[in-house]
Amino acid sequence: MTIRRQLVRLVAASVMPAALCTSLLIVYGYDRQRELVEARTLDVARALAQTVDRELARYQAAMLALATSPHLASSDLAAFHRQARQAMRDLDGDVFVLSDASGQQLVNTQRPFGEPLPPRASLWQVRRVFETGKPAISDLFVDAAARRPVVAINVPVRLEDERVAYALAMAVFPDRLGELLNYQKIQPDWVVSIFDSRGTIVARNRAAERFIGQRGAPALVERMAQVAEGRVETHSLEGIPVVAVFSRSAMSQWSVAIGIPHSSMNRALWKPIGWIIGGALLLFAAGMVMAQRLGARIAGSIRGLIPPAAALGRGDPVVVPPLHLREADDVGRELVNASERLHDRERTLALVSHDLRSPLNGMMMGAAAIERLAGRLPGGERIGVLAASHAATTRRMSGMVDDLLAIAVATSGGRSLLKIATVSAASLLERAADAARPLFADQGIELEIEALGELPEIRVDSDRLLRVFANLLDNALKFTDRPGRVVLRAWADSDGMHFYVANSGPALSAAELDSMFKPFWQAGQGDRRGAGLGMSICRSIVEAHGGRIWAEPDGGMRVRIGFTLPLAGVSSPAGAGYAGQL
């Protein structure tokens, strides 16, 4: 996982709670905005219902005044006919009709006086006026004389004895009421309808000639019959999904309904919310871009530490450029300090190892001289044994110094401690075999030396490479069952100079082969015949020469350990660095 991705995730994790809260607020705001739009629309529906009531009340008041005409008291219906026609012009009415208690029309302003007239179509309205003596407003019906839908406003005509003698009605055509809708500021795609008490459409702002006289949407009509005001989700008569908001008049029991198409509602609601969402997304995107750029800067500063760290691993001088990040600069300074401390330790270790080698060589020479002298003296056998023991101890101490030098090679990358020279691979193999033969002879282990073909020259530090051979052969001798054998083989090809050491015995597992070159690894949990550094030291020396070392199974053998070194005429990353160390 990169730092850039981590920062992006951090920004996303930081933004997500805010985004969730914003989403909840958007949903809440959407619902509140919807309620607000519906509440405002309901106010408009109330205002329209009141306007219809006022218009009907104006007609009713004018008719009550006309009902007091003296021509009616004197039964001069012809004079009343003339007066009603004049009042029709003043009231913008459509038809005035005078009826008796049976519903028979006596006067109709649309017909000449004296012409035979049919009975009233809405007879029940006439009877209601005579029974209650109060004005009544009819629902929409088809007038027989006019042959079109009308609404009748009925008022009683009383004589001096307060007896209801006639029913005076004014027929209002729906287009008169439809004109009321034209004065309202309604959205063009909204549907506004006036319904009578039965849910029949009396007036409509859209396609009025098509739908007047029809009942409204069933869900709307059912809801208007239940409550005086409310809303309902339904479809308009054109089949458009709408939110219908309605209000019913307490006087006429008529209702005004406003249908808002869902598309219009959503457009009105989402416009402000869309700005909020757009702003939130823009801020989120800006945060992501900033996180990307900041992550790139931090990643660049951290990647700037890779070359100094690699130089530290190779033992090269460490140079850290400005990284423009305080923490990275602090790490860089520590890398420089670590490099200086490692070089100091390397120099100290080399000096100590060099200083120890001289007295040890002197001690080994002295022990050899004593051993030879003891052989010439009478009774010198005991002195010879002690001298031989002293020489063996000195050789062990010399090996420990060699190990210290090998560790120094490993920690420094080998650049300053290896003493590279051109040597014959055959002579190197012979020297390694000669040093090991006495040990193998004492243990009764057969040592087989195989040099395949002519061996070329290689550029190596002979002492260090002999230490590799010594460790491998000593390790093979240590873990070979008696009787057994160890094979030391060498050959060369275009890939380099190859050596391998194999010893007989039970084969090692894959896990043991993988762990063999780890520091302090032991062949068995209870095996403490060494510190477990030998194989790790061998790998460090071989890799410092630009080669590689590995362990693999070998049929019939315990393990085969091979390593490859570059030839003298072939450059390698390590060899290129050692050329100046001769």
mmCIF file of N, CA, C and O in Angstrom, residues 95-140:
data_model
loop_
_atom_site.group_PDB
_atom_site.id
_atom_site.type_symbol
_atom_site.label_atom_id
_atom_site.label_comp_id
_atom_site.label_asym_id
_atom_site.label_seq_id
_atom_site.Cartn_x
_atom_site.Cartn_y
_atom_site.Cartn_z
ATOM 1 N N VAL A 95 -77.858 32.753 -17.657
ATOM 2 C CA VAL A 95 -79.301 32.493 -17.796
ATOM 3 C C VAL A 95 -79.968 32.721 -16.444
ATOM 4 O O VAL A 95 -79.438 32.296 -15.418
ATOM 5 N N PHE A 96 -81.131 33.383 -16.455
ATOM 6 C CA PHE A 96 -81.989 33.473 -15.269
ATOM 7 C C PHE A 96 -83.232 32.666 -15.553
ATOM 8 O O PHE A 96 -83.853 32.779 -16.629
ATOM 9 N N VAL A 97 -83.608 31.853 -14.542
ATOM 10 C CA VAL A 97 -84.783 30.996 -14.688
ATOM 11 C C VAL A 97 -85.651 31.168 -13.452
ATOM 12 O O VAL A 97 -85.143 31.088 -12.325
ATOM 13 N N LEU A 98 -86.962 31.365 -13.676
ATOM 14 C CA LEU A 98 -87.940 31.460 -12.579
ATOM 15 C C LEU A 98 -88.835 30.240 -12.675
ATOM 16 O O LEU A 98 -89.383 29.935 -13.743
ATOM 17 N N SER A 99 -88.971 29.508 -11.545
ATOM 18 C CA SER A 99 -89.745 28.268 -11.546
ATOM 19 C C SER A 99 -90.755 28.295 -10.424
ATOM 20 O O SER A 99 -90.567 28.979 -9.391
ATOM 21 N N ASP A 100 -91.854 27.511 -10.584
ATOM 22 C CA ASP A 100 -92.809 27.362 -9.494
ATOM 23 C C ASP A 100 -92.422 26.139 -8.673
ATOM 24 O O ASP A 100 -91.372 25.517 -8.900
ATOM 25 N N ALA A 101 -93.263 25.772 -7.723
ATOM 26 C CA ALA A 101 -92.928 24.681 -6.811
ATOM 27 C C ALA A 101 -92.847 23.342 -7.512
ATOM 28 O O ALA A 101 -92.185 22.419 -7.036
ATOM 29 N N SER A 102 -93.527 23.204 -8.684
ATOM 30 C CA SER A 102 -93.477 21.931 -9.409
ATOM 31 C C SER A 102 -92.225 21.803 -10.262
ATOM 32 O O SER A 102 -91.991 20.750 -10.844
ATOM 33 N N GLY A 103 -91.474 22.882 -10.358
ATOM 34 C CA GLY A 103 -90.279 22.853 -11.179
ATOM 35 C C GLY A 103 -90.512 23.345 -12.595
ATOM 36 O O GLY A 103 -89.579 23.341 -13.418
ATOM 37 N N GLN A 104 -91.730 23.777 -12.906
ATOM 38 C CA GLN A 104 -92.025 24.276 -14.234
ATOM 39 C C GLN A 104 -91.387 25.650 -14.404
ATOM 40 O O GLN A 104 -91.551 26.535 -13.572
ATOM 41 N N GLN A 105 -90.652 25.843 -15.503
ATOM 42 C CA GLN A 105 -90.043 27.139 -15.794
ATOM 43 C C GLN A 105 -91.131 28.116 -16.226
ATOM 44 O O GLN A 105 -91.941 27.821 -17.113
ATOM 45 N N LEU A 106 -91.090 29.273 -15.578
ATOM 46 C CA LEU A 106 -92.029 30.348 -15.923
ATOM 47 C C LEU A 106 -91.343 31.440 -16.720
ATOM 48 O O LEU A 106 -91.960 32.071 -17.579
ATOM 49 N N VAL A 107 -90.060 31.682 -16.432
ATOM 50 C CA VAL A 107 -89.284 32.712 -17.133
ATOM 51 C C VAL A 107 -87.910 32.119 -17.429
ATOM 52 O O VAL A 107 -87.289 31.514 -16.553
ATOM 53 N N ASN A 108 -87.408 32.308 -18.641
ATOM 54 C CA ASN A 108 -86.056 31.895 -19.039
ATOM 55 C C ASN A 108 -85.512 33.003 -19.928
ATOM 56 O O ASN A 108 -86.063 33.263 -21.007
ATOM 57 N N THR A 109 -84.457 33.650 -19.452
ATOM 58 C CA THR A 109 -83.959 34.826 -20.177
ATOM 59 C C THR A 109 -83.362 34.480 -21.535
ATOM 60 O O THR A 109 -83.083 35.382 -22.341
ATOM 61 N N GLN A 110 -83.126 33.195 -21.794
ATOM 62 C CA GLN A 110 -82.593 32.811 -23.103
ATOM 63 C C GLN A 110 -83.721 32.588 -24.122
ATOM 64 O O GLN A 110 -83.450 32.376 -25.297
ATOM 65 N N ARG A 111 -84.974 32.580 -23.651
ATOM 66 C CA ARG A 111 -86.118 32.394 -24.533
ATOM 67 C C ARG A 111 -87.031 33.620 -24.469
ATOM 68 O O ARG A 111 -87.110 34.286 -23.429
ATOM 69 N N PRO A 112 -87.714 33.922 -25.535
ATOM 70 C CA PRO A 112 -88.690 35.018 -25.500
ATOM 71 C C PRO A 112 -89.798 34.717 -24.495
ATOM 72 O O PRO A 112 -90.162 33.552 -24.276
ATOM 73 N N PHE A 113 -90.319 35.754 -23.878
ATOM 74 C CA PHE A 113 -91.366 35.552 -22.881
ATOM 75 C C PHE A 113 -92.620 35.015 -23.567
ATOM 76 O O PHE A 113 -93.014 35.495 -24.629
ATOM 77 N N GLY A 114 -93.242 34.039 -22.925
ATOM 78 C CA GLY A 114 -94.455 33.433 -23.467
ATOM 79 C C GLY A 114 -94.190 32.170 -24.243
ATOM 80 O O GLY A 114 -95.131 31.421 -24.535
ATOM 81 N N GLU A 115 -92.973 31.904 -24.627
ATOM 82 C CA GLU A 115 -92.650 30.669 -25.349
ATOM 83 C C GLU A 115 -92.757 29.501 -24.381
ATOM 84 O O GLU A 115 -92.344 29.599 -23.230
ATOM 85 N N PRO A 116 -93.300 28.368 -24.823
ATOM 86 C CA PRO A 116 -93.427 27.214 -23.928
ATOM 87 C C PRO A 116 -92.045 26.762 -23.437
ATOM 88 O O PRO A 116 -91.099 26.673 -24.211
ATOM 89 N N LEU A 117 -91.941 26.491 -22.152
ATOM 90 C CA LEU A 117 -90.658 26.108 -21.535
ATOM 91 C C LEU A 117 -90.784 24.737 -20.877
ATOM 92 O O LEU A 117 -91.847 24.386 -20.345
ATOM 93 N N PRO A 118 -89.664 23.948 -20.874
ATOM 94 C CA PRO A 118 -89.695 22.629 -20.220
ATOM 95 C C PRO A 118 -89.539 22.774 -18.709
ATOM 96 O O PRO A 118 -89.147 23.841 -18.195
ATOM 97 N N PRO A 119 -89.801 21.716 -17.953
ATOM 98 C CA PRO A 119 -89.565 21.759 -16.508
ATOM 99 C C PRO A 119 -88.056 21.880 -16.209
ATOM 100 O O PRO A 119 -87.218 21.592 -17.048
ATOM 101 N N ARG A 120 -87.757 22.259 -15.000
ATOM 102 C CA ARG A 120 -86.353 22.350 -14.570
ATOM 103 C C ARG A 120 -85.735 20.957 -14.543
ATOM 104 O O ARG A 120 -86.340 19.978 -14.107
ATOM 105 N N ALA A 121 -84.466 20.856 -15.006
ATOM 106 C CA ALA A 121 -83.767 19.560 -14.989
ATOM 107 C C ALA A 121 -83.395 19.169 -13.561
ATOM 108 O O ALA A 121 -83.482 18.017 -13.180
ATOM 109 N N SER A 122 -82.961 20.148 -12.777
ATOM 110 C CA SER A 122 -82.555 19.882 -11.376
ATOM 111 C C SER A 122 -83.736 20.135 -10.465
ATOM 112 O O SER A 122 -83.769 21.087 -9.693
ATOM 113 N N LEU A 123 -84.756 19.273 -10.570
ATOM 114 C CA LEU A 123 -85.978 19.451 -9.794
ATOM 115 C C LEU A 123 -85.720 19.376 -8.301
ATOM 116 O O LEU A 123 -86.355 20.065 -7.506
ATOM 117 N N TRP A 124 -84.755 18.532 -7.913
ATOM 118 C CA TRP A 124 -84.479 18.389 -6.476
ATOM 119 C C TRP A 124 -83.953 19.684 -5.867
ATOM 120 O O TRP A 124 -84.192 19.980 -4.690
ATOM 121 N N GLN A 125 -83.261 20.504 -6.674
ATOM 122 C CA GLN A 125 -82.788 21.795 -6.182
ATOM 123 C C GLN A 125 -83.972 22.725 -5.916
ATOM 124 O O GLN A 125 -83.996 23.467 -4.928
ATOM 125 N N VAL A 126 -84.960 22.675 -6.812
ATOM 126 C CA VAL A 126 -86.159 23.518 -6.634
ATOM 127 C C VAL A 126 -86.899 23.115 -5.367
ATOM 128 O O VAL A 126 -87.313 23.963 -4.544
ATOM 129 N N ARG A 127 -87.084 21.834 -5.186
ATOM 130 C CA ARG A 127 -87.797 21.368 -3.999
ATOM 131 C C ARG A 127 -87.036 21.746 -2.728
ATOM 132 O O ARG A 127 -87.658 22.084 -1.700
ATOM 133 N N ARG A 128 -85.701 21.678 -2.782
ATOM 134 C CA ARG A 128 -84.902 22.034 -1.601
ATOM 135 C C ARG A 128 -85.110 23.498 -1.232
ATOM 136 O O ARG A 128 -85.215 23.843 -0.047
ATOM 137 N N VAL A 129 -85.177 24.381 -2.223
ATOM 138 C CA VAL A 129 -85.388 25.813 -1.962
ATOM 139 C C VAL A 129 -86.757 26.036 -1.339
ATOM 140 O O VAL A 129 -86.910 26.795 -0.364
ATOM 141 N N PHE A 130 -87.790 25.375 -1.876
ATOM 142 C CA PHE A 130 -89.147 25.544 -1.327
ATOM 143 C C PHE A 130 -89.252 24.952 0.061
ATOM 144 O O PHE A 130 -89.980 25.479 0.905
ATOM 145 N N GLU A 131 -88.523 23.844 0.325
ATOM 146 C CA GLU A 131 -88.617 23.210 1.638
ATOM 147 C C GLU A 131 -87.850 23.974 2.707
ATOM 148 O O GLU A 131 -88.326 24.108 3.834
ATOM 149 N N THR A 132 -86.654 24.448 2.389
ATOM 150 C CA THR A 132 -85.809 25.109 3.394
ATOM 151 C C THR A 132 -85.969 26.609 3.396
ATOM 152 O O THR A 132 -85.685 27.260 4.400
ATOM 153 N N GLY A 133 -86.385 27.158 2.277
ATOM 154 C CA GLY A 133 -86.469 28.602 2.168
ATOM 155 C C GLY A 133 -85.104 29.269 2.151
ATOM 156 O O GLY A 133 -84.983 30.458 2.439
ATOM 157 N N LYS A 134 -84.047 28.496 1.788
ATOM 158 C CA LYS A 134 -82.683 29.032 1.773
ATOM 159 C C LYS A 134 -82.077 28.863 0.374
ATOM 160 O O LYS A 134 -82.485 27.988 -0.384
ATOM 161 N N PRO A 135 -81.079 29.702 0.079
ATOM 162 C CA PRO A 135 -80.422 29.570 -1.220
ATOM 163 C C PRO A 135 -79.712 28.210 -1.316
ATOM 164 O O PRO A 135 -79.340 27.601 -0.309
ATOM 165 N N ALA A 136 -79.525 27.751 -2.527
ATOM 166 C CA ALA A 136 -78.842 26.477 -2.767
ATOM 167 C C ALA A 136 -78.037 26.580 -4.062
ATOM 168 O O ALA A 136 -78.462 27.229 -5.017
ATOM 169 N N ILE A 137 -76.851 25.937 -4.049
ATOM 170 C CA ILE A 137 -75.987 25.909 -5.228
ATOM 171 C C ILE A 137 -75.952 24.476 -5.724
ATOM 172 O O ILE A 137 -75.652 23.542 -4.971
ATOM 173 N N SER A 138 -76.282 24.295 -6.989
ATOM 174 C CA SER A 138 -76.341 22.945 -7.540
ATOM 175 C C SER A 138 -74.950 22.458 -7.931
ATOM 176 O O SER A 138 -73.999 23.235 -8.028
ATOM 177 N N ASP A 139 -74.852 21.147 -8.155
ATOM 178 C CA ASP A 139 -73.670 20.589 -8.808
ATOM 179 C C ASP A 139 -73.817 20.790 -10.306
ATOM 180 O O ASP A 139 -74.850 21.289 -10.799
ATOM 181 N N LEU A 140 -72.818 20.406 -11.046
ATOM 182 C CA LEU A 140 -72.856 20.570 -12.489
ATOM 183 C C LEU A 140 -73.878 19.606 -13.093
ATOM 184 O O LEU A 140 -73.934 18.436 -12.722
#
